Coordinates of C-alpha atoms in Angstrom, one line a residue:
K1353 CA 101.1 109.9 118.6
H1354 CA 103.7 112.0 120.4
V1355 CA 106.4 109.5 119.6
M1356 CA 105.5 109.3 115.9
T1357 CA 105.4 113.2 115.7
N1358 CA 109.0 113.3 117.0
D1359 CA 110.2 110.5 114.6
L1360 CA 111.9 111.9 111.4
F1361 CA 110.3 109.3 109.1
F1362 CA 106.7 109.7 110.3
S1363 CA 106.8 113.5 110.8
A1364 CA 108.1 113.9 107.2
V1365 CA 105.3 111.7 105.7
F1366 CA 102.4 113.1 107.8
N1367 CA 101.1 116.2 109.4
E1368 CA 99.7 115.9 112.9
L1369 CA 96.1 115.4 111.7
L1370 CA 97.0 112.5 109.4
L1371 CA 98.9 110.7 112.2
V1372 CA 95.5 109.8 113.8
P1373 CA 94.4 107.2 111.1
V1374 CA 97.9 105.8 111.0
F1375 CA 98.0 105.5 114.8
Q1376 CA 94.7 103.6 114.7
L1377 CA 96.5 100.8 112.8
F1378 CA 98.4 99.8 115.9
K1379 CA 97.1 97.2 118.3
I1380 CA 98.1 97.1 122.0
K1381 CA 99.9 93.9 123.2
Q1382 CA 101.5 92.7 126.3
Y1383 CA 104.5 90.4 126.7
N1384 CA 105.9 88.7 129.8
M1385 CA 109.6 88.9 130.7
D1386 CA 111.8 86.8 128.5
S1387 CA 109.1 86.1 125.9
I1388 CA 110.0 86.7 122.2
V1389 CA 108.5 89.8 120.7
Y1390 CA 110.3 89.7 117.3
K1391 CA 111.4 86.3 116.0
K1392 CA 114.7 85.9 114.1
G1393 CA 114.0 86.5 110.4
T1394 CA 111.0 88.7 111.0
K1395 CA 110.4 91.7 108.8
G1396 CA 107.5 94.0 108.2
K1397 CA 106.4 94.8 111.8
L1398 CA 106.6 98.1 113.6
I1399 CA 106.4 98.5 117.4
I1400 CA 106.2 101.4 119.9
I1401 CA 107.1 100.7 123.5
F1402 CA 104.6 101.9 126.2
E1403 CA 106.1 100.2 129.2
G1404 CA 109.0 97.9 129.8
E1405 CA 112.0 97.3 127.5
L1406 CA 113.1 94.9 124.7
E1407 CA 116.7 93.6 124.3
F1408 CA 118.7 91.8 121.5
T1409 CA 122.2 90.7 120.9
S1410 CA 122.6 91.5 117.2
Q1411 CA 125.2 94.1 116.2
T1412 CA 123.8 94.5 112.7
T1413 CA 120.0 94.7 113.3
S1414 CA 120.0 98.3 114.5
N1415 CA 121.3 101.4 112.7
D1416 CA 120.9 103.4 115.9
Y1417 CA 123.6 104.3 118.4
D1418 CA 123.5 105.5 122.0
K1419 CA 125.1 108.7 123.2
D1420 CA 128.5 107.0 123.6
G1421 CA 128.5 105.8 120.0
H1422 CA 127.8 102.2 120.8
V1423 CA 125.3 100.1 118.7
K1424 CA 122.1 100.0 120.6
T1425 CA 121.0 96.6 121.9
S1426 CA 117.6 97.6 123.4
V1427 CA 114.4 99.3 122.6
K1428 CA 113.0 101.4 125.4
V1429 CA 109.9 103.4 126.3
D1430 CA 108.8 105.9 123.7
E1431 CA 111.0 104.4 121.0
I1432 CA 109.8 103.1 117.6
F1433 CA 111.4 99.9 116.2
G1434 CA 111.1 98.3 112.8
H1435 CA 110.6 101.1 110.3
K1436 CA 114.3 101.4 109.4
L1437 CA 114.4 97.6 109.2
V1438 CA 111.5 97.3 106.6
M1439 CA 112.9 100.3 104.6
S1440 CA 116.3 98.6 104.3
Q1441 CA 114.7 95.1 103.5
H1442 CA 117.0 93.5 106.1
E1443 CA 115.9 90.6 108.3
L1444 CA 116.5 90.1 112.0
D1445 CA 119.5 87.9 112.7
C1446 CA 118.4 87.3 116.3
D1447 CA 115.3 87.1 118.5
I1448 CA 114.2 90.2 120.3
K1449 CA 112.9 89.5 123.8
A1450 CA 111.1 91.4 126.5
K1451 CA 113.6 92.3 129.2
Y1452 CA 110.8 93.0 131.6
N1453 CA 107.0 92.7 131.4
T1454 CA 106.3 94.9 128.5
I1455 CA 103.3 96.7 127.0
L1456 CA 103.6 97.9 123.4
L1457 CA 101.8 98.8 120.1
E1458 CA 102.3 96.6 117.0
C1459 CA 101.4 97.3 113.4
E1460 CA 102.1 95.3 110.1
W1461 CA 104.1 97.3 107.6
K1462 CA 101.8 96.2 104.7
G1463 CA 98.9 98.0 106.3
M1464 CA 101.1 101.0 107.1
E1465 CA 102.4 101.3 103.6
A1466 CA 98.8 101.1 102.1
K1467 CA 97.7 103.8 104.6
I1468 CA 100.6 106.1 103.7
K1469 CA 99.8 105.8 100.0
S1470 CA 96.1 106.6 100.5
L1471 CA 96.8 109.6 102.8
N1472 CA 99.7 111.0 100.8
P1473 CA 99.1 110.0 97.1
N1474 CA 101.9 112.4 96.0
I1475 CA 104.4 110.1 97.6
V1476 CA 103.5 107.4 95.1
K1477 CA 104.4 109.7 92.2
K1478 CA 107.7 110.6 93.9
I1479 CA 108.5 106.9 94.3
N1480 CA 107.8 106.2 90.7
K1481 CA 110.0 109.0 89.5
L1482 CA 112.8 108.1 92.0
S1483 CA 112.8 104.5 90.7
T1484 CA 113.8 105.8 87.3
M1485 CA 116.9 107.5 88.6
E1486 CA 120.3 106.0 87.8
M1487 CA 121.4 105.9 91.5
M1488 CA 118.1 104.4 92.7
R1489 CA 118.0 101.3 90.4
G1490 CA 117.6 98.2 92.5
V1491 CA 116.5 100.1 95.6
S1492 CA 113.6 98.5 97.4
K1493 CA 110.2 100.2 97.4
C1494 CA 110.2 100.6 101.2
K1495 CA 113.5 102.4 101.1
L1496 CA 112.3 104.6 98.2
M1497 CA 109.4 105.6 100.3
G1498 CA 111.8 106.7 103.0
I1499 CA 113.7 108.8 100.5
A1500 CA 110.5 110.2 98.9
T1501 CA 109.6 111.7 102.4
M1502 CA 112.9 113.6 102.3
V1503 CA 113.0 115.2 98.8
K1504 CA 111.4 118.5 97.9
K1505 CA 110.5 119.5 94.3
E1506 CA 112.1 122.6 92.9
K1507 CA 112.0 124.4 89.5
F1508 CA 114.6 126.6 87.8
N1509 CA 114.5 128.7 84.7
K1510 CA 117.2 128.8 82.0
K1511 CA 120.5 130.4 83.3
D1512 CA 119.3 130.2 87.0
I1513 CA 122.2 129.2 89.2
V1514 CA 121.3 126.0 91.1
I1515 CA 124.6 125.7 93.0
H1516 CA 126.6 128.8 93.6
S1517 CA 130.4 128.9 93.9
N1518 CA 131.6 129.1 97.4
N1519 CA 133.1 132.5 96.6
S1520 CA 129.7 134.0 96.2
S1521 CA 127.6 135.6 99.0
N1522 CA 124.9 133.0 98.5
E1523 CA 123.4 131.7 101.8
D1524 CA 121.2 128.9 100.5
P1525 CA 121.7 125.5 102.2
V1526 CA 123.9 123.0 100.4
K1527 CA 121.8 120.4 98.7
F1528 CA 121.9 117.2 96.6
Y1529 CA 119.8 117.2 93.4
L1530 CA 118.0 114.6 91.3
V1531 CA 117.0 115.8 87.8
I1532 CA 113.4 114.8 86.9
K1533 CA 113.0 117.1 83.8
G1534 CA 115.3 119.3 81.8
E1535 CA 119.1 119.8 82.0
A1536 CA 121.8 121.5 84.1
K1537 CA 125.5 122.0 83.4
L1538 CA 128.6 122.3 85.5
H1539 CA 130.8 125.4 84.9
H1540 CA 134.5 125.3 85.6
K1541 CA 136.4 128.5 84.9
N1542 CA 133.6 129.6 82.6
K1543 CA 133.7 126.4 80.6
T1544 CA 131.0 123.6 80.6
I1545 CA 132.6 120.4 81.7
R1546 CA 129.6 118.2 82.5
R1547 CA 125.9 118.0 81.8
Y1548 CA 123.1 116.5 83.9
G1549 CA 119.9 115.3 82.3
K1550 CA 116.8 113.4 83.4
G1551 CA 117.7 110.7 85.8
N1552 CA 121.1 112.2 86.7
S1553 CA 122.1 113.5 90.1
F1554 CA 124.5 116.2 91.3
G1555 CA 125.6 118.2 94.4
E1556 CA 127.2 115.5 96.6
V1557 CA 130.7 116.6 95.9
F1558 CA 129.9 120.1 96.9
M1559 CA 128.4 119.1 100.2
L1560 CA 131.3 116.8 100.9
N1561 CA 133.8 119.6 100.1
V1562 CA 135.3 117.8 97.2
Q1563 CA 134.5 120.1 94.3
D1564 CA 136.5 123.1 93.2
P1565 CA 135.0 126.1 95.1
T1566 CA 135.0 128.2 91.9
D1567 CA 132.6 125.7 90.1
E1568 CA 128.8 126.3 89.8
I1569 CA 125.9 124.5 88.3
V1570 CA 123.4 126.3 86.1
A1571 CA 120.1 125.4 84.5
S1572 CA 120.7 125.0 80.8
S1573 CA 117.2 124.1 79.6
D1574 CA 114.1 126.4 79.5
I1575 CA 112.8 124.6 82.6
L1576 CA 114.8 122.4 85.0
K1577 CA 112.8 120.4 87.6
V1578 CA 114.6 118.5 90.4
Y1579 CA 114.1 116.8 93.6
S1580 CA 116.4 118.2 96.3
I1581 CA 117.7 116.9 99.7
E1582 CA 119.4 119.2 102.1
Q1583 CA 122.8 118.3 103.5
K1584 CA 121.7 116.9 106.9
Q1585 CA 119.1 114.6 105.3
F1586 CA 121.5 113.5 102.6
L1587 CA 124.2 112.5 105.1
M1588 CA 121.5 110.6 107.1
L1589 CA 120.5 108.9 103.8
I1590 CA 124.0 107.7 102.9

């Protein structure tokens, strides 16, 4: 439970109370040294290490890096493995073995996904809306679930400034936006040069310091509803 609370994905989906029924999905298992825990081609299984360590040789299986910037080739005590794998729909290209005698918790992703939807039904609505976005077409449901845990819903009235120019004194965090209702427009030197309607996205060029600092984005419909992602989460996403 402590490990899951400190994991970005699980802490975003659940509060501490809801972690309990999710934790109950895991079964404790023991593996002897050199035995295979994850077979090549496996997908859809999550594990948390209690004792021991796992090792693998793949350079593409993990998206994680150690403190020196090298691709990680092991899973150690108090680490979760598998949730990034199922969210990206990748398959293992090597076996993962127990480096020592190892005790861990295992859970099938299908059971986890069903529990997430039952405990957090709003996430299903978010997934359905995200799947209609232009940039989300073709993205797997598992990955959409991960994105849905990051986004927050916001509402603006007509003429509200969504993204201020860098010359203003605005201190709001830089965000990436996905339009779910209404319209916004991009102003450049007091002229409208672009419009964003339902299914469109904007904001990435501002957070990547590409856009003209005098530009701003304003709500142009009576009501503008968006999903927003703050800069840190957006950079993790891409």
